[in-house]
PDB file of C-alpha atoms in Angstrom:
ATOM      1  CA  UNK A 217      -6.198   9.910  18.588  1.00  0.00           C
ATOM      2  CA  UNK A 218      -8.401  11.971  16.430  1.00  0.00           C
ATOM      3  CA  UNK A 219      -8.424  11.271  12.871  1.00  0.00           C
ATOM      4  CA  UNK A 220      -8.822  13.923  10.256  1.00  0.00           C
ATOM      5  CA  UNK A 221     -11.929  16.063  10.882  1.00  0.00           C
ATOM      6  CA  UNK A 222     -13.668  18.388   8.471  1.00  0.00           C
ATOM      7  CA  UNK A 223     -16.332  20.969   8.959  1.00  0.00           C
ATOM      8  CA  UNK A 224     -18.899  21.598   7.713  1.00  0.00           C
ATOM      9  CA  UNK A 225     -20.435  18.195   6.837  1.00  0.00           C
ATOM     10  CA  UNK A 226     -22.879  19.432   4.366  1.00  0.00           C
ATOM     11  CA  UNK A 227     -23.175  22.983   2.646  1.00  0.00           C
ATOM     12  CA  UNK A 228     -25.581  24.312   0.336  1.00  0.00           C
ATOM     13  CA  UNK A 229     -24.448  27.661  -1.731  1.00  0.00           C
ATOM     14  CA  UNK A 230     -25.888  29.929  -4.421  1.00  0.00           C
ATOM     15  CA  UNK A 231     -23.826  30.425  -7.579  1.00  0.00           C
ATOM     16  CA  UNK A 232     -21.314  33.372  -7.402  1.00  0.00           C
ATOM     17  CA  UNK A 233     -21.084  32.836  -3.652  1.00  0.00           C
ATOM     18  CA  UNK A 234     -17.658  32.258  -1.655  1.00  0.00           C
ATOM     19  CA  UNK A 235     -17.449  29.259   0.516  1.00  0.00           C
ATOM     20  CA  UNK A 236     -14.462  28.145   3.150  1.00  0.00           C
ATOM     21  CA  UNK A 237     -14.260  24.599   3.981  1.00  0.00           C
ATOM     22  CA  UNK A 238     -12.142  23.506   7.300  1.00  0.00           C
ATOM     23  CA  UNK A 239      -9.681  20.579   8.038  1.00  0.00           C
ATOM     24  CA  UNK A 240      -7.791  19.456  11.026  1.00  0.00           C
ATOM     25  CA  UNK A 241      -5.148  16.787  10.189  1.00  0.00           C
ATOM     26  CA  UNK A 242      -4.770  13.513  12.119  1.00  0.00           C
ATOM     27  CA  UNK A 243      -2.627  14.212  15.345  1.00  0.00           C
ATOM     28  CA  UNK A 244       1.144  13.891  14.299  1.00  0.00           C
ATOM     29  CA  UNK A 245       0.589  14.940  10.833  1.00  0.00           C
ATOM     30  CA  UNK A 246       1.831  18.152   9.354  1.00  0.00           C
ATOM     31  CA  UNK A 247       0.749  18.065   5.628  1.00  0.00           C
ATOM     32  CA  UNK A 248      -2.833  18.722   4.197  1.00  0.00           C
ATOM     33  CA  UNK A 249      -4.018  17.876   0.903  1.00  0.00           C
ATOM     34  CA  UNK A 250      -7.334  18.969  -0.630  1.00  0.00           C
ATOM     35  CA  UNK A 251      -9.412  16.736  -3.343  1.00  0.00           C
ATOM     36  CA  UNK A 252     -12.706  17.459  -5.266  1.00  0.00           C
ATOM     37  CA  UNK A 253     -14.529  14.204  -6.011  1.00  0.00           C
ATOM     38  CA  UNK A 254     -17.525  14.684  -8.289  1.00  0.00           C
ATOM     39  CA  UNK A 255     -20.220  11.960  -7.969  1.00  0.00           C
ATOM     40  CA  UNK A 256     -19.082   8.437  -9.616  1.00  0.00           C
ATOM     41  CA  UNK A 257     -15.556   9.694  -9.817  1.00  0.00           C
ATOM     42  CA  UNK A 258     -12.385   9.446  -8.275  1.00  0.00           C
ATOM     43  CA  UNK A 259     -10.970  12.319  -6.415  1.00  0.00           C
ATOM     44  CA  UNK A 260      -9.068  14.986  -8.173  1.00  0.00           C
ATOM     45  CA  UNK A 261      -5.937  16.567  -6.380  1.00  0.00           C
ATOM     46  CA  UNK A 262      -6.260  20.397  -5.842  1.00  0.00           C
ATOM     47  CA  UNK A 263      -3.377  21.303  -3.829  1.00  0.00           C
ATOM     48  CA  UNK A 264      -1.363  20.434  -0.905  1.00  0.00           C
ATOM     49  CA  UNK A 265      -0.066  22.441   2.040  1.00  0.00           C
ATOM     50  CA  UNK A 266       2.976  21.881   3.935  1.00  0.00           C
ATOM     51  CA  UNK A 267       4.611  24.220   6.470  1.00  0.00           C
ATOM     52  CA  UNK A 268       2.201  26.808   5.918  1.00  0.00           C
ATOM     53  CA  UNK A 269       3.001  27.176   1.890  1.00  0.00           C
ATOM     54  CA  UNK A 270       1.164  25.570  -0.829  1.00  0.00           C
ATOM     55  CA  UNK A 271       3.471  23.057  -2.462  1.00  0.00           C
ATOM     56  CA  UNK A 272       1.861  21.465  -5.229  1.00  0.00           C
ATOM     57  CA  UNK A 273      -1.390  22.364  -6.973  1.00  0.00           C
ATOM     58  CA  UNK A 274      -3.547  20.478  -9.439  1.00  0.00           C
ATOM     59  CA  UNK A 275      -5.404  21.617 -12.239  1.00  0.00           C
ATOM     60  CA  UNK A 276      -7.715  23.900 -10.612  1.00  0.00           C
ATOM     61  CA  UNK A 277      -8.363  27.608 -11.323  1.00  0.00           C
ATOM     62  CA  UNK A 278      -7.195  30.336  -9.119  1.00  0.00           C
ATOM     63  CA  UNK A 279     -10.766  30.715  -7.539  1.00  0.00           C
ATOM     64  CA  UNK A 280      -9.591  27.757  -5.429  1.00  0.00           C
ATOM     65  CA  UNK A 281      -7.318  29.048  -2.682  1.00  0.00           C
ATOM     66  CA  UNK A 282      -6.048  27.717   0.387  1.00  0.00           C
ATOM     67  CA  UNK A 283      -4.304  28.182   3.786  1.00  0.00           C
ATOM     68  CA  UNK A 284      -2.563  26.472   6.537  1.00  0.00           C
ATOM     69  CA  UNK A 285      -2.146  27.623   9.905  1.00  0.00           C
ATOM     70  CA  UNK A 286       0.598  27.228  12.454  1.00  0.00           C
ATOM     71  CA  UNK A 287      -1.392  24.323  14.222  1.00  0.00           C
ATOM     72  CA  UNK A 288      -1.363  22.464  10.720  1.00  0.00           C
ATOM     73  CA  UNK A 289      -5.102  22.802  10.124  1.00  0.00           C
ATOM     74  CA  UNK A 290      -6.050  24.012   6.799  1.00  0.00           C
ATOM     75  CA  UNK A 291      -8.832  26.052   4.916  1.00  0.00           C
ATOM     76  CA  UNK A 292     -10.037  25.626   1.427  1.00  0.00           C
ATOM     77  CA  UNK A 293     -11.848  28.761  -0.104  1.00  0.00           C
ATOM     78  CA  UNK A 294     -13.779  28.811  -3.398  1.00  0.00           C
ATOM     79  CA  UNK A 295     -14.842  32.043  -4.941  1.00  0.00           C
ATOM     80  CA  UNK A 296     -17.290  32.835  -7.663  1.00  0.00           C
ATOM     81  CA  UNK A 297     -18.989  29.418  -7.063  1.00  0.00           C
ATOM     82  CA  UNK A 298     -20.177  27.701 -10.132  1.00  0.00           C
ATOM     83  CA  UNK A 299     -22.626  24.985 -10.359  1.00  0.00           C
ATOM     84  CA  UNK A 300     -19.910  22.393 -11.497  1.00  0.00           C
ATOM     85  CA  UNK A 301     -18.179  22.905  -8.072  1.00  0.00           C
ATOM     86  CA  UNK A 302     -20.809  20.882  -6.543  1.00  0.00           C
ATOM     87  CA  UNK A 303     -18.653  17.870  -5.192  1.00  0.00           C
ATOM     88  CA  UNK A 304     -17.434  16.216  -1.957  1.00  0.00           C
ATOM     89  CA  UNK A 305     -14.426  17.696  -0.923  1.00  0.00           C
ATOM     90  CA  UNK A 306     -11.775  15.846   1.071  1.00  0.00           C
ATOM     91  CA  UNK A 307      -8.996  16.671   3.104  1.00  0.00           C
ATOM     92  CA  UNK A 308      -6.147  14.139   3.737  1.00  0.00           C
ATOM     93  CA  UNK A 309      -3.370  14.403   6.043  1.00  0.00           C
ATOM     94  CA  UNK A 310       0.096  13.078   6.082  1.00  0.00           C
ATOM     95  CA  UNK A 311       3.377  13.390   7.595  1.00  0.00           C
ATOM     96  CA  UNK A 312       6.230  15.563   5.884  1.00  0.00           C
ATOM     97  CA  UNK A 313       4.446  15.936   2.740  1.00  0.00           C
ATOM     98  CA  UNK A 314       5.688  13.945  -0.360  1.00  0.00           C
ATOM     99  CA  UNK A 315       3.903  10.895  -2.203  1.00  0.00           C
ATOM    100  CA  UNK A 316       5.763   8.067  -0.108  1.00  0.00           C
ATOM    101  CA  UNK A 317       3.878   9.029   3.098  1.00  0.00           C
ATOM    102  CA  UNK A 318       0.295   7.399   3.561  1.00  0.00           C
ATOM    103  CA  UNK A 319      -2.434   9.864   3.480  1.00  0.00           C
ATOM    104  CA  UNK A 320      -5.512   9.696   5.961  1.00  0.00           C
ATOM    105  CA  UNK A 321      -8.782  11.058   4.884  1.00  0.00           C
ATOM    106  CA  UNK A 322     -11.273  12.725   6.375  1.00  0.00           C
ATOM    107  CA  UNK A 323     -15.075  12.231   5.950  1.00  0.00           C
ATOM    108  CA  UNK A 324     -15.500  15.034   3.587  1.00  0.00           C
ATOM    109  CA  UNK A 325     -17.919  18.238   3.219  1.00  0.00           C
ATOM    110  CA  UNK A 326     -20.356  17.832   0.580  1.00  0.00           C
ATOM    111  CA  UNK A 327     -20.700  21.103  -1.222  1.00  0.00           C
ATOM    112  CA  UNK A 328     -24.043  21.806  -3.417  1.00  0.00           C
ATOM    113  CA  UNK A 329     -24.214  24.871  -5.397  1.00  0.00           C
ATOM    114  CA  UNK A 330     -27.638  25.809  -6.820  1.00  0.00           C
TER     115      UNK A 330
ATOM    116  CA  UNK B 160       0.445  10.953 -19.388  1.00  0.00           C
ATOM    117  CA  UNK B 161       0.398   9.524 -16.091  1.00  0.00           C
ATOM    118  CA  UNK B 162      -2.846   7.631 -15.616  1.00  0.00           C
ATOM    119  CA  UNK B 163      -4.625   4.929 -13.273  1.00  0.00           C
ATOM    120  CA  UNK B 164      -7.072   2.949 -15.112  1.00  0.00           C
ATOM    121  CA  UNK B 165      -9.431   0.445 -12.940  1.00  0.00           C
ATOM    122  CA  UNK B 166     -11.702  -2.387 -14.132  1.00  0.00           C
ATOM    123  CA  UNK B 167     -14.638  -3.330 -13.910  1.00  0.00           C
ATOM    124  CA  UNK B 168     -16.325  -0.117 -13.547  1.00  0.00           C
ATOM    125  CA  UNK B 169     -18.678  -1.915 -11.280  1.00  0.00           C
ATOM    126  CA  UNK B 170     -19.336  -5.221  -9.973  1.00  0.00           C
ATOM    127  CA  UNK B 171     -22.182  -7.382  -8.137  1.00  0.00           C
ATOM    128  CA  UNK B 172     -21.368 -10.609  -6.357  1.00  0.00           C
ATOM    129  CA  UNK B 173     -23.231 -12.748  -3.798  1.00  0.00           C
ATOM    130  CA  UNK B 174     -22.326 -12.549  -0.377  1.00  0.00           C
ATOM    131  CA  UNK B 175     -19.572 -15.365   0.431  1.00  0.00           C
ATOM    132  CA  UNK B 176     -18.161 -15.064  -2.929  1.00  0.00           C
ATOM    133  CA  UNK B 177     -14.623 -13.928  -3.772  1.00  0.00           C
ATOM    134  CA  UNK B 178     -13.768 -11.258  -6.363  1.00  0.00           C
ATOM    135  CA  UNK B 179     -10.544  -9.535  -7.846  1.00  0.00           C
ATOM    136  CA  UNK B 180     -10.635  -6.005  -8.902  1.00  0.00           C
ATOM    137  CA  UNK B 181      -7.882  -4.602 -11.371  1.00  0.00           C
ATOM    138  CA  UNK B 182      -5.748  -1.494 -11.652  1.00  0.00           C
ATOM    139  CA  UNK B 183      -3.609  -0.627 -14.587  1.00  0.00           C
ATOM    140  CA  UNK B 184      -1.185   2.536 -14.438  1.00  0.00           C
ATOM    141  CA  UNK B 185       0.974   4.353 -16.289  1.00  0.00           C
ATOM    142  CA  UNK B 186       2.428   6.713 -13.428  1.00  0.00           C
ATOM    143  CA  UNK B 187       6.166   7.201 -13.746  1.00  0.00           C
ATOM    144  CA  UNK B 188       8.667   7.159 -11.794  1.00  0.00           C
ATOM    145  CA  UNK B 189       6.811   4.882  -9.344  1.00  0.00           C
ATOM    146  CA  UNK B 190       6.756   5.362  -5.603  1.00  0.00           C
ATOM    147  CA  UNK B 191       3.950   3.364  -4.145  1.00  0.00           C
ATOM    148  CA  UNK B 192       0.440   2.039  -4.781  1.00  0.00           C
ATOM    149  CA  UNK B 193      -2.408   2.371  -2.439  1.00  0.00           C
ATOM    150  CA  UNK B 194      -5.928   0.652  -2.376  1.00  0.00           C
ATOM    151  CA  UNK B 195      -8.783   2.469  -0.529  1.00  0.00           C
ATOM    152  CA  UNK B 196     -12.275   1.485   0.392  1.00  0.00           C
ATOM    153  CA  UNK B 197     -14.901   4.509   0.105  1.00  0.00           C
ATOM    154  CA  UNK B 198     -18.351   4.149   1.335  1.00  0.00           C
ATOM    155  CA  UNK B 199     -20.869   6.361  -0.323  1.00  0.00           C
ATOM    156  CA  UNK B 200     -20.544  10.084   0.844  1.00  0.00           C
ATOM    157  CA  UNK B 201     -17.395   9.117   3.121  1.00  0.00           C
ATOM    158  CA  UNK B 202     -13.800   9.488   2.743  1.00  0.00           C
ATOM    159  CA  UNK B 203     -11.368   6.800   1.639  1.00  0.00           C
ATOM    160  CA  UNK B 204      -9.902   4.586   4.193  1.00  0.00           C
ATOM    161  CA  UNK B 205      -6.634   2.893   3.205  1.00  0.00           C
ATOM    162  CA  UNK B 206      -6.550  -0.874   2.948  1.00  0.00           C
ATOM    163  CA  UNK B 207      -2.910  -1.415   1.697  1.00  0.00           C
ATOM    164  CA  UNK B 208       0.248   0.443   0.569  1.00  0.00           C
ATOM    165  CA  UNK B 209       2.556  -1.361  -1.440  1.00  0.00           C
ATOM    166  CA  UNK B 210       6.138  -0.045  -2.532  1.00  0.00           C
ATOM    167  CA  UNK B 211       8.229  -1.280  -5.558  1.00  0.00           C
ATOM    168  CA  UNK B 212       9.858  -4.183  -3.743  1.00  0.00           C
ATOM    169  CA  UNK B 213       6.601  -5.553  -2.583  1.00  0.00           C
ATOM    170  CA  UNK B 214       4.451  -8.166  -4.604  1.00  0.00           C
ATOM    171  CA  UNK B 215       1.663  -8.799  -2.434  1.00  0.00           C
ATOM    172  CA  UNK B 216       0.282  -7.478   0.964  1.00  0.00           C
ATOM    173  CA  UNK B 217      -2.708  -8.605   2.912  1.00  0.00           C
ATOM    174  CA  UNK B 218      -5.224  -6.837   5.202  1.00  0.00           C
ATOM    175  CA  UNK B 219      -7.531  -9.391   6.555  1.00  0.00           C
ATOM    176  CA  UNK B 220      -9.799 -10.693   3.820  1.00  0.00           C
ATOM    177  CA  UNK B 221      -8.296  -7.981   1.317  1.00  0.00           C
ATOM    178  CA  UNK B 222      -4.889  -9.002  -0.440  1.00  0.00           C
ATOM    179  CA  UNK B 223      -3.234  -6.924  -3.140  1.00  0.00           C
ATOM    180  CA  UNK B 224      -0.704  -7.751  -5.683  1.00  0.00           C
ATOM    181  CA  UNK B 225       1.480  -5.442  -7.491  1.00  0.00           C
ATOM    182  CA  UNK B 226       3.704  -6.235 -10.680  1.00  0.00           C
ATOM    183  CA  UNK B 227       5.545  -3.331 -11.081  1.00  0.00           C
ATOM    184  CA  UNK B 228       6.754  -5.014 -14.693  1.00  0.00           C
ATOM    185  CA  UNK B 229       3.492  -4.768 -16.238  1.00  0.00           C
ATOM    186  CA  UNK B 230       2.211  -1.899 -14.306  1.00  0.00           C
ATOM    187  CA  UNK B 231      -0.808  -3.945 -12.898  1.00  0.00           C
ATOM    188  CA  UNK B 232      -2.304  -4.596  -9.474  1.00  0.00           C
ATOM    189  CA  UNK B 233      -5.164  -6.228  -8.343  1.00  0.00           C
ATOM    190  CA  UNK B 234      -7.260  -6.272  -5.244  1.00  0.00           C
ATOM    191  CA  UNK B 235      -8.766  -9.493  -4.244  1.00  0.00           C
ATOM    192  CA  UNK B 236     -11.469  -9.852  -1.554  1.00  0.00           C
ATOM    193  CA  UNK B 237     -12.166 -13.287   0.025  1.00  0.00           C
ATOM    194  CA  UNK B 238     -15.455 -14.204   1.414  1.00  0.00           C
ATOM    195  CA  UNK B 239     -17.298 -11.285   0.718  1.00  0.00           C
ATOM    196  CA  UNK B 240     -19.525  -9.667   3.120  1.00  0.00           C
ATOM    197  CA  UNK B 241     -22.336  -7.051   2.848  1.00  0.00           C
ATOM    198  CA  UNK B 242     -20.350  -4.518   4.436  1.00  0.00           C
ATOM    199  CA  UNK B 243     -17.846  -4.719   1.673  1.00  0.00           C
ATOM    200  CA  UNK B 244     -20.297  -2.920  -0.706  1.00  0.00           C
ATOM    201  CA  UNK B 245     -18.256   0.123  -1.455  1.00  0.00           C
ATOM    202  CA  UNK B 246     -16.213   1.731  -4.116  1.00  0.00           C
ATOM    203  CA  UNK B 247     -12.479   0.623  -4.154  1.00  0.00           C
ATOM    204  CA  UNK B 248     -10.186   3.059  -5.387  1.00  0.00           C
ATOM    205  CA  UNK B 249      -6.361   2.435  -6.732  1.00  0.00           C
ATOM    206  CA  UNK B 250      -4.020   5.376  -6.093  1.00  0.00           C
ATOM    207  CA  UNK B 251      -0.326   5.341  -7.611  1.00  0.00           C
ATOM    208  CA  UNK B 252       2.137   7.930  -6.365  1.00  0.00           C
ATOM    209  CA  UNK B 253       5.248   9.032  -8.418  1.00  0.00           C
ATOM    210  CA  UNK B 254       8.553  10.056  -6.941  1.00  0.00           C
ATOM    211  CA  UNK B 255       9.304  13.484  -8.937  1.00  0.00           C
ATOM    212  CA  UNK B 256      10.868  15.206  -5.906  1.00  0.00           C
ATOM    213  CA  UNK B 257       7.537  16.733  -5.297  1.00  0.00           C
ATOM    214  CA  UNK B 258       4.025  15.321  -4.593  1.00  0.00           C
ATOM    215  CA  UNK B 259       2.177  13.590  -7.635  1.00  0.00           C
ATOM    216  CA  UNK B 260      -0.554  11.239  -6.857  1.00  0.00           C
ATOM    217  CA  UNK B 261      -3.064   9.836  -9.316  1.00  0.00           C
ATOM    218  CA  UNK B 262      -6.457   8.516  -8.406  1.00  0.00           C
ATOM    219  CA  UNK B 263      -8.284   5.780 -10.325  1.00  0.00           C
ATOM    220  CA  UNK B 264     -11.973   6.316 -10.623  1.00  0.00           C
ATOM    221  CA  UNK B 265     -12.853   3.166  -8.476  1.00  0.00           C
ATOM    222  CA  UNK B 266     -14.675  -0.171  -8.954  1.00  0.00           C
ATOM    223  CA  UNK B 267     -18.076   0.240  -7.282  1.00  0.00           C
ATOM    224  CA  UNK B 268     -18.456  -3.302  -5.505  1.00  0.00           C
ATOM    225  CA  UNK B 269     -22.267  -4.319  -4.595  1.00  0.00           C
ATOM    226  CA  UNK B 270     -22.459  -7.520  -2.562  1.00  0.00           C
ATOM    227  CA  UNK B 271     -25.903  -8.935  -2.297  1.00  0.00           C
ATOM    228  CA  UNK B 272     -27.394 -11.419   0.262  1.00  0.00           C
TER     229      UNK B 272
END
């Protein structure tokens, strides 16, 4: 039973570029949430996708966008990268959205913006 | 404002000793509280999840308590091992009809031999 997988593991981009991160949820899960975790901080909620729609969004600018595919996998896109976007990006999956369902996290993608 | 505060920020203990981590929250209306363990550079791994009616829950050497009246939770680690060195994150979810989950900043635990 595969857990949550994310790709790539590490990524280095230049300021102003665009990046796409990918996530496959745990088998049986249909909801994907994305988080940004700066060094030494707790994860900050970016948005959640359920039934291929963005259901909830945290306090992140429109440069952050996403998508969910029919197979429940998801992408996080960040445009016009800033140095401050350097962080660990975590994907978490759960079943049928909502806060009451336990989330399983992927290993994360480490993004470095230079 | 919905907040989750954890203390201490970091902690150093000797292998074999016990320790207790604290979590205070103001998230409302409360749905559940979870403790996660996060190794450096890795994704968080769930330790326990508690709803309003649960006062304590154990997972091996980890025991979490919840006082919904005072909005406090603790995570007690018994007979610590070197592999317990990690960040421990308290996460509180609110039942607002939509998704609202607030993460604490975590407590960084160092277990020394």
